XYZ file of C-alpha atoms in Angstrom:
601
model
C 24.687 1.548 19.295
C 25.349 0.460 22.812
C 24.178 3.737 24.417
C 20.796 3.459 26.096
C 19.693 7.056 25.118
C 16.596 7.327 23.127
C 15.058 9.955 20.828
C 12.078 11.954 21.483
C 10.139 9.202 19.735
C 12.008 6.578 22.047
C 13.979 5.091 19.045
C 17.734 4.353 18.919
C 19.358 5.925 15.764
C 21.615 3.661 13.928
C 23.620 3.955 10.772
C 24.630 0.572 8.799
C 28.209 0.013 8.227
C 29.116 0.158 4.618
C 32.494 -0.231 2.713
C 33.578 3.318 2.027
C 35.969 2.280 -0.678
C 32.923 0.679 -2.447
C 31.069 3.811 -2.021
C 33.801 5.738 -3.666
C 33.997 3.380 -6.554
C 30.224 3.411 -7.152
C 30.095 7.099 -6.900
C 33.011 7.562 -9.585
C 31.620 4.845 -12.063
C 28.262 6.296 -12.232
C 28.828 10.001 -11.605
C 26.728 9.982 -8.302
C 27.068 11.958 -5.076
C 28.650 9.710 -2.323
C 25.466 10.206 -0.215
C 23.518 8.487 -3.167
C 25.966 5.763 -3.710
C 26.158 4.977 -0.063
C 22.449 4.728 0.095
C 22.299 2.273 -2.704
C 24.995 -0.102 -0.993
C 23.092 0.344 2.472
C 20.009 -0.896 0.755
C 21.598 -4.007 -0.416
C 22.488 -3.080 -4.075
C 25.617 -4.718 -5.040
C 28.119 -2.797 -7.175
C 27.504 -5.054 -10.379
C 23.801 -4.616 -10.017
C 23.874 -0.623 -9.639
C 23.369 -0.071 -13.514
C 20.238 -2.251 -13.544
C 18.953 -0.659 -10.399
C 19.449 2.744 -11.628
C 17.590 2.168 -15.039
C 15.637 -1.228 -14.756
C 14.050 -2.243 -18.222
C 11.154 -4.341 -18.839
C 13.109 -6.148 -21.565
C 15.917 -7.140 -19.210
C 14.115 -7.553 -15.852
C 10.630 -8.583 -16.489
C 10.174 -12.179 -15.017
C 8.626 -15.254 -16.769
C 4.998 -15.461 -15.898
C 4.937 -18.936 -16.812
C 7.299 -19.748 -13.868
C 4.100 -19.089 -11.605
C 2.263 -22.321 -10.498
C -0.798 -22.853 -12.623
C -0.038 -20.037 -15.224
C 0.687 -22.237 -18.202
C -2.556 -24.088 -17.859
C -4.717 -20.989 -17.091
C -3.333 -19.142 -19.969
C -4.028 -21.856 -22.426
C -7.383 -22.382 -20.869
C -8.297 -18.744 -21.378
C -6.874 -18.313 -24.753
C -9.029 -21.283 -25.945
C -12.120 -19.890 -24.338
C -11.664 -16.433 -25.930
C -11.310 -18.062 -29.277
C -14.314 -20.363 -28.595
C -16.481 -17.156 -27.720
C -17.279 -18.141 -24.251
C -18.708 -15.704 -21.719
C -16.390 -14.146 -19.095
C -17.224 -12.069 -15.929
C -14.928 -10.419 -13.451
C -15.379 -10.395 -9.700
C -13.156 -7.854 -8.065
C -12.294 -6.507 -4.573
C -13.524 -3.139 -3.556
C -10.156 -1.481 -2.807
C -7.882 0.127 -5.162
C -5.899 -3.089 -5.966
C -9.160 -4.838 -6.791
C -10.480 -1.899 -8.988
C -7.014 -1.711 -10.923
C -7.078 -5.397 -11.413
C -10.564 -5.539 -12.556
C -10.060 -2.436 -14.944
C -6.890 -3.902 -16.444
C -8.353 -7.381 -17.120
C -11.469 -5.819 -18.574
C -9.400 -3.846 -20.921
C -7.289 -6.722 -21.935
C -10.305 -8.956 -22.619
C -12.154 -5.970 -24.463
C -8.966 -5.801 -26.769
C -9.541 -9.576 -27.372
C -13.045 -8.884 -28.274
C -14.537 -10.090 -25.056
C -17.155 -7.982 -23.072
C -16.684 -9.196 -19.254
C -18.828 -7.322 -16.882
C -17.224 -6.240 -13.704
C -18.968 -7.120 -10.310
C -17.462 -5.495 -7.343
C -19.134 -6.561 -4.082
C -20.883 -3.848 -1.790
C -18.242 -3.159 0.977
C -21.097 -2.671 3.538
C -23.671 -5.413 2.860
C -21.606 -8.092 1.044
C -18.207 -7.700 2.663
C -14.861 -8.924 1.355
C -14.558 -11.871 -0.944
C -16.911 -13.697 -3.311
C -20.475 -14.737 -2.240
C -22.716 -17.371 -3.661
C -25.407 -14.864 -4.609
C -22.911 -12.823 -6.581
C -21.753 -15.781 -8.443
C -25.347 -17.080 -9.062
C -26.234 -13.563 -10.471
C -23.224 -13.610 -12.787
C -24.130 -17.155 -14.085
C -27.725 -15.949 -14.457
C -26.407 -13.273 -16.702
C -24.713 -15.638 -18.894
C -21.357 -15.980 -17.496
C -19.497 -19.247 -17.981
C -16.046 -18.246 -16.545
C -15.513 -15.980 -13.578
C -12.248 -14.377 -12.723
C -11.938 -13.818 -8.982
C -9.445 -10.902 -8.532
C -7.715 -9.731 -5.333
C -9.810 -12.555 -3.415
C -10.785 -16.140 -3.443
C -7.588 -17.791 -1.920
C -9.524 -18.545 1.317
C -12.984 -18.800 0.019
C -13.258 -22.559 -0.054
C -16.911 -22.932 0.424
C -18.023 -20.181 -1.950
C -15.739 -21.395 -4.684
C -16.857 -24.926 -4.211
C -20.442 -23.911 -4.736
C -19.693 -21.885 -7.710
C -17.990 -24.713 -9.352
C -20.780 -26.828 -8.511
C -23.028 -24.491 -10.256
C -20.944 -25.219 -13.545
C -18.818 -22.084 -13.366
C -15.228 -22.226 -14.336
C -13.675 -20.269 -11.634
C -10.200 -18.602 -12.058
C -8.472 -16.997 -8.968
C -5.946 -14.234 -9.444
C -4.903 -13.229 -5.843
C -1.853 -12.406 -3.713
C -3.295 -12.947 -0.140
C -1.737 -15.494 2.254
C -2.427 -18.990 1.071
C -2.647 -22.344 2.904
C -1.394 -25.760 1.678
C -4.882 -26.661 0.595
C -6.448 -24.516 -2.362
C -10.304 -23.836 -3.073
C -11.517 -26.057 -5.975
C -11.338 -23.598 -8.680
C -10.144 -24.419 -12.137
C -7.052 -22.527 -11.791
C -5.494 -20.544 -8.814
C -2.833 -18.031 -9.584
C -1.040 -16.817 -6.335
C 2.511 -16.070 -5.792
C 1.967 -17.022 -2.067
C 0.900 -20.473 -2.977
C 3.020 -23.058 -0.959
C 3.939 -24.730 -4.274
C 4.717 -21.684 -6.187
C 8.665 -21.235 -6.750
C 8.659 -18.224 -8.986
C 9.789 -15.995 -6.185
C 7.107 -13.173 -6.774
C 5.642 -13.122 -3.448
C 5.778 -9.168 -3.454
C 3.216 -8.749 -6.319
C -0.023 -7.039 -5.596
C -3.175 -8.587 -7.225
C -2.905 -6.003 -9.999
C 0.667 -7.343 -10.481
C -0.544 -10.888 -10.571
C -3.231 -9.818 -13.197
C -0.593 -8.049 -15.282
C 1.392 -11.146 -15.422
C -1.553 -13.228 -16.363
C -2.497 -10.761 -19.237
C 1.072 -11.095 -20.409
C 0.941 -14.849 -20.469
C -2.553 -14.982 -22.221
C -1.376 -12.583 -24.707
C 1.676 -14.628 -25.482
C -0.488 -17.797 -26.018
C -2.912 -15.871 -28.280
C -0.037 -14.446 -30.056
C 1.436 -17.916 -30.884
C -1.971 -19.108 -31.937
C -2.185 -16.243 -34.717
C -5.038 -14.674 -32.895
C -4.228 -11.054 -33.296
C -5.294 -9.873 -36.833
C -4.138 -6.471 -35.966
C -2.108 -4.944 -32.934
C -1.803 -7.055 -29.815
C -2.840 -5.904 -26.495
C -1.069 -2.532 -25.554
C 0.129 -4.030 -22.216
C 2.914 -1.447 -21.497
C 0.279 1.451 -21.835
C -1.608 -0.176 -19.020
C 1.181 -0.064 -16.655
C -0.093 3.218 -15.246
C -2.952 1.497 -13.316
C -0.643 -1.398 -12.478
C 1.526 1.133 -10.577
C -1.482 2.820 -9.069
C -2.841 -0.397 -7.688
C 0.564 -1.716 -6.442
C 1.442 1.528 -4.453
C -2.042 1.732 -2.830
C -1.938 -1.851 -1.545
C 1.170 -1.203 0.284
C 3.083 -4.276 -0.939
C 6.832 -4.225 -0.891
C 8.430 -1.772 -3.603
C 11.222 -4.244 -4.462
C 12.172 -6.549 -7.143
C 9.447 -6.793 -9.867
C 7.238 -4.340 -8.009
C 9.825 -1.589 -8.301
C 10.202 -2.394 -11.799
C 6.339 -2.103 -12.556
C 6.042 0.927 -10.546
C 8.935 2.820 -12.145
C 7.562 1.961 -15.644
C 3.849 2.690 -14.522
C 4.679 6.213 -13.237
C 6.627 6.915 -16.292
C 3.500 6.061 -18.361
C 1.368 7.832 -16.010
C 2.930 11.332 -16.991
C 1.283 10.869 -20.389
C -1.514 8.461 -19.588
C -4.179 7.681 -22.188
C -6.482 6.355 -19.486
C -9.429 8.806 -19.716
C -10.756 7.835 -16.179
C -7.332 8.126 -14.668
C -6.628 11.452 -16.292
C -10.027 12.725 -15.165
C -9.287 11.846 -11.590
C -5.959 13.525 -11.675
C -7.588 16.739 -12.996
C -10.176 16.580 -10.331
C -7.729 16.008 -7.552
C -5.704 19.288 -8.634
C -2.550 17.488 -9.314
C -0.240 19.676 -11.136
C 3.280 18.698 -12.521
C 5.059 15.272 -12.167
C 2.700 12.474 -10.791
C 4.733 10.698 -8.003
C 3.874 7.554 -5.802
C 2.923 9.983 -2.996
C -0.097 11.155 -5.221
C -1.216 7.437 -5.786
C -1.124 6.584 -2.152
C -2.441 9.750 -0.560
C -4.448 11.607 -3.197
C -5.704 9.233 -5.969
C -5.998 6.062 -3.971
C -8.208 7.495 -1.241
C -10.652 9.010 -3.711
C -10.963 5.697 -5.403
C -11.507 3.809 -1.992
C -13.928 6.442 -1.018
C -16.540 5.059 -3.625
C -16.706 1.774 -1.799
C -16.678 3.322 1.593
C -19.547 5.696 1.188
C -21.239 5.107 -2.207
C -21.012 2.240 -4.689
C -18.120 -0.193 -4.405
C -17.820 -0.435 -8.240
C -17.295 3.229 -9.020
C -13.487 3.080 -9.068
C -13.341 0.034 -11.414
C -15.860 1.812 -13.653
C -13.817 4.864 -13.816
C -10.600 3.212 -14.717
C -12.487 1.167 -17.515
C -14.146 4.274 -18.861
C -13.361 5.697 -22.297
C -16.166 8.347 -22.325
C -14.731 11.701 -21.204
C -18.092 13.041 -19.925
C -18.775 10.020 -17.991
C -15.322 9.827 -16.604
C -15.290 13.517 -15.304
C -18.720 12.910 -13.707
C -17.480 9.763 -11.916
C -14.389 11.440 -10.862
C -16.275 14.450 -9.318
C -18.364 11.964 -7.573
C -15.338 10.092 -6.051
C -14.028 13.368 -5.064
C -17.162 14.315 -3.163
C -17.200 10.735 -1.574
C -13.782 11.372 -0.338
C -14.802 14.597 1.411
C -17.616 12.687 2.951
C -15.295 9.963 3.921
C -12.836 12.378 5.767
C -15.712 13.863 7.894
C -16.977 10.369 8.932
C -13.547 9.074 9.723
C -12.582 12.031 11.946
C -15.805 11.259 13.948
C -15.126 7.557 14.188
C -11.358 8.137 14.973
C -12.322 10.356 17.947
C -14.850 7.551 19.130
C -12.142 4.942 19.075
C -9.552 6.877 20.650
C -11.796 7.874 23.465
C -12.525 4.213 23.975
C -8.741 3.387 24.151
C -8.143 6.101 26.779
C -11.154 5.613 28.832
C -10.622 1.913 29.213
C -6.766 1.974 29.245
C -6.675 -0.402 26.151
C -3.245 0.992 25.013
C -1.706 -1.222 27.896
C -2.868 -4.408 25.812
C -0.489 -6.101 23.051
C -3.287 -5.297 20.516
C -5.519 -2.225 20.488
C -8.898 -3.702 19.973
C -12.002 -1.502 19.853
C -15.577 -1.973 18.536
C -18.691 0.156 18.241
C -22.412 0.202 17.307
C -23.162 2.421 14.236
C -19.588 2.536 13.138
C -19.004 2.564 9.426
C -17.494 -0.717 8.244
C -15.976 1.016 5.238
C -13.723 2.956 7.599
C -12.439 0.292 10.021
C -9.251 -0.123 8.215
C -8.455 3.589 8.165
C -9.081 4.076 11.781
C -7.136 1.017 12.667
C -4.212 2.561 10.701
C -4.519 5.763 12.818
C -4.499 3.727 16.262
C -1.584 1.892 15.102
C 0.266 4.986 14.378
C -0.747 6.783 17.602
C -0.196 3.851 20.013
C 2.497 1.900 18.158
C 0.881 -1.384 18.478
C -1.418 -3.572 16.202
C -4.884 -2.157 16.050
C -8.245 -3.799 15.344
C -11.484 -1.771 14.749
C -14.814 -3.662 14.683
C -17.978 -2.374 13.287
C -21.317 -4.429 14.100
C -23.862 -4.805 11.186
C -26.661 -7.056 10.658
C -25.884 -9.870 8.256
C -28.235 -11.668 5.621
C -29.392 -13.915 8.239
C -30.563 -11.132 10.573
C -27.715 -11.715 12.991
C -25.529 -9.129 14.408
C -21.666 -9.613 13.479
C -18.681 -7.765 13.744
C -16.685 -6.960 10.638
C -13.341 -5.644 11.434
C -9.953 -4.639 9.907
C -6.473 -4.942 11.434
C -3.259 -2.814 10.791
C 0.129 -4.333 12.102
C 3.497 -3.242 13.045
C 6.859 -4.759 11.650
C 7.269 -8.211 13.204
C 3.744 -8.899 14.014
C 1.953 -11.111 11.201
C -1.603 -10.098 12.214
C -3.245 -11.906 9.184
C -1.776 -15.060 10.132
C -3.450 -14.621 13.547
C -6.784 -14.156 11.768
C -6.099 -17.241 9.643
C -5.421 -19.238 12.820
C -8.521 -17.982 14.601
C -10.509 -18.895 11.549
C -9.219 -22.282 11.454
C -10.002 -22.889 15.052
C -13.649 -21.705 14.527
C -13.565 -18.622 16.554
C -14.221 -16.259 13.622
C -16.124 -16.972 10.360
C -13.715 -15.192 7.918
C -10.199 -13.801 8.254
C -7.172 -13.212 6.123
C -4.929 -10.644 4.489
C -1.388 -9.775 4.498
C 1.422 -9.591 7.284
C 0.721 -5.729 7.881
C -3.189 -5.822 7.186
C -5.994 -7.953 7.185
C -9.793 -8.318 7.758
C -12.162 -10.590 9.659
C -15.930 -11.471 10.279
C -16.834 -12.655 13.805
C -20.182 -13.292 15.603
C -20.925 -10.626 18.155
C -21.153 -13.202 20.749
C -17.688 -14.457 20.128
C -15.870 -11.050 20.065
C -14.374 -11.192 23.548
C -13.150 -14.742 22.698
C -11.431 -13.555 19.638
C -9.964 -10.614 21.390
C -8.482 -12.856 24.059
C -7.133 -15.154 21.331
C -5.358 -12.403 19.604
C -3.899 -10.835 22.688
C -2.449 -14.209 23.721
C -1.463 -15.301 20.180
C 0.608 -12.297 19.117
C 1.837 -10.935 22.670
C 5.296 -12.225 22.267
C 5.427 -10.811 18.712
C 4.668 -7.403 19.957
C 6.911 -7.513 22.903
C 9.852 -8.570 20.722
C 9.008 -6.060 18.164
C 8.971 -3.217 20.679
C 11.769 -4.378 22.680
C 14.334 -2.234 20.701
C 12.920 0.175 18.244
C 15.733 1.220 15.927
C 15.583 3.923 13.160
C 18.132 3.615 10.530
C 19.794 6.932 9.457
C 20.399 6.699 5.592
C 22.638 9.864 5.354
C 24.001 12.983 7.133
C 23.323 16.386 5.663
C 23.628 19.999 6.335
C 20.919 22.487 5.763
C 23.374 24.292 3.418
C 23.956 21.087 1.433
C 20.331 19.971 1.007
C 19.871 21.106 -2.565
C 17.152 20.402 -4.943
C 19.448 18.581 -7.305
C 20.528 16.101 -4.645
C 16.937 15.496 -3.583
C 16.032 14.803 -7.323
C 18.809 12.283 -7.664
C 17.662 10.488 -4.684
C 14.133 10.362 -5.929
C 15.055 9.355 -9.426
C 17.853 6.767 -8.876
C 16.831 5.308 -5.440
C 13.047 5.539 -5.684
C 10.242 4.919 -5.878
C 9.586 4.643 -2.219
C 7.195 2.535 -0.210
C 6.831 -0.683 1.750
C 10.304 -2.150 2.396
C 11.682 0.685 0.420
C 11.187 3.615 2.588
C 12.005 7.149 2.027
C 15.673 7.876 2.967
C 16.022 9.461 6.377
C 18.538 12.136 6.680
C 19.980 13.325 9.811
C 20.678 17.082 10.299
C 23.038 17.823 13.096
C 23.333 20.877 15.313
C 20.283 22.446 13.859
C 18.913 25.818 15.044
C 15.100 26.193 15.031
C 14.318 29.726 14.468
C 10.443 29.572 14.615
C 7.702 27.039 15.177
C 4.086 27.344 14.792
C 0.882 25.107 14.459
C -0.723 24.504 11.137
C -4.236 23.377 11.137
C -4.945 21.424 14.301
C -2.238 18.613 14.359
C 0.832 19.767 12.327
C 3.824 21.824 13.134
C 5.928 24.131 10.812
C 9.444 25.183 11.704
C 12.162 27.149 10.061
C 15.670 25.788 10.538
C 19.290 26.370 9.695
C 22.606 25.020 10.478
C 23.901 26.094 13.915
C 26.275 28.440 12.591
C 23.619 30.322 10.556
C 23.289 30.459 6.642
C 20.318 29.526 4.413
C 17.147 28.539 6.133
C 14.840 25.633 5.253
C 11.103 24.933 5.979
C 10.370 21.670 7.763
C 7.118 20.099 8.815
C 6.220 17.733 11.601
C 2.824 16.189 10.545
C 0.478 15.106 13.236
C 2.937 16.161 15.942
C 0.863 18.301 18.088
C 0.509 16.600 21.648
C 3.458 14.280 21.053
C 6.861 14.757 22.763
C 8.289 15.666 19.266
C 5.756 18.307 18.744
C 5.906 19.582 22.476
C 9.726 19.892 22.012
C 9.628 21.804 18.637
C 7.100 24.364 20.201
C 8.483 24.799 23.594
C 12.321 25.049 22.876
C 12.264 28.333 21.241
C 15.570 28.912 19.609
C 17.054 25.717 20.985
C 19.107 23.260 18.893
C 18.358 19.926 17.813
C 19.571 17.075 15.926
C 16.679 16.324 13.293
C 15.941 13.281 11.411
C 13.409 13.239 8.384
C 12.751 13.039 4.541
C 13.220 15.652 2.053
C 10.886 16.694 -0.577
C 10.818 19.374 -3.290
C 8.113 22.000 -2.656
C 7.049 24.188 -5.576
C 5.540 27.383 -4.265
C 5.394 30.420 -6.512
C 7.014 28.823 -9.264
C 10.219 28.226 -7.449
C 11.546 24.777 -6.178
C 12.752 24.443 -2.603
C 13.728 21.805 -0.395
C 11.468 20.905 2.485
C 12.201 18.546 5.476
C 9.492 16.315 6.819
C 10.577 15.675 10.388
C 10.234 12.111 11.764
C 12.143 12.342 15.000
C 14.428 14.631 16.934
C 16.891 14.864 19.848
C 17.774 17.988 21.832
C 21.282 18.924 21.546
C 21.796 18.332 25.291
C 20.880 14.752 24.822
C 22.249 14.552 21.154
C 22.448 11.078 19.909
C 24.622 11.753 16.914
C 28.086 11.737 18.772
C 26.999 8.797 20.787
C 25.986 6.611 17.840
C 29.250 7.711 16.183
C 27.102 8.707 12.930
C 29.734 10.911 11.382
């Protein structure tokens, strides 16, 4: 688009070019509406791959675990250790990815006759990653082999000490890796520089699942299983849960695992997961939304305001009574987390506004008495509000009696925040640092906080400027209110989904829309009723967290004005009747419409 006009969210709306004849062929060949066929092609699915994309199967599309670096050696080592009766222990991260990884490996080892205790570090007192005291306690309890799940790739010193203790340390991780690796016996990480399997998108729970498949194969070939093999497919429900919650790309193997996992979740035999679903009040089909915004926050809440191992214990539990008690505990923890987070968010926003920090390349705030378990959530809110990378630091007293900052960062597309943390760690500015492109964590001495912030501001200023120079929003399809039917929405969800990182929910443009009413719901959301300009059926639309934004102000102030609206579509079941609901992401006033200028028709 060459026109300089912007939407209310200051974005350029663009629609990718696509071969219309190919759209027609795909639509006819697979009996799809053209809007769905076009969406598939726009997202890079070539016509010959459409059947496999619409209905991917494990048999045809599951990758070879042994293509991953170190996998053959690890699988053979673990299989031999199981048969020899050696003692295992599991050390997992405290987030949902770590909890699901730990529960998955626990269940697999249990099926193989191994009772492997799970150790999840306390988020507040121990922080992220393995520590020497934890490894020593596992060794003292009899462990000979320790799995490090969703952590360990950058824990060089701790892993070395653990190995010197006589522990065989096995790392299953997916965080950014350097050329050098810790002195573990085996390191399975698709982001290893020497790993050519092409599975970089995997979450830790995906890496753990691949590892279980590999070990299972070695045990099968050794004639280990007297009865049934491990029911690996039945555990895909927690693989899907961890994958969605860790916000890794839902492409390639992850899309396969999540689709299969949510199919399994509809009739899950995981007693702990089912208890959490019941307590959370989820009715009907369970979707990725429920994983990311309903189930995941409850599991995470345990480590944020209670005990870090509650989520892993719940997903490993086979006792209905205990599972129900833990599920209710996590539900209560989540309520407490919400209240604490709201208070911390307000303090962080006030700090930004009072000091003009929104003018910096990185939003960087810190506070005494802030809850370290909520830093990542607050950083995410700041990133959303200001459209820039954000870091939130809480000060705590470490085991040496020193005050240090433990922080979390959330980034925007085009800015690799975790790499900046790694670079700062390598230069000795911070003690710990790592993560993913979009999220990471760090530990910094309080006396070096200003130095670290200055390093970040300088290190990624160019990335931020480049990323913000031209914000483009891709329009996935053009619809009318009259044409937005439940059947169409279901087709999009079933055939194009699941949606998540790098596979976003399709954004549909509704042109020449009349807003009949608009009102505030709660304190931050706006509900509107819309129709096509010429009238006809009406549809409810929601603009979340829009109060006080240009989008929200326009919706509330324009009365019966006309808009071009851009948003996602959901099916809302109210009173037993399914209706389509729009979630508004952006808008343009008809007097400033972008649709004609962008030639989107």
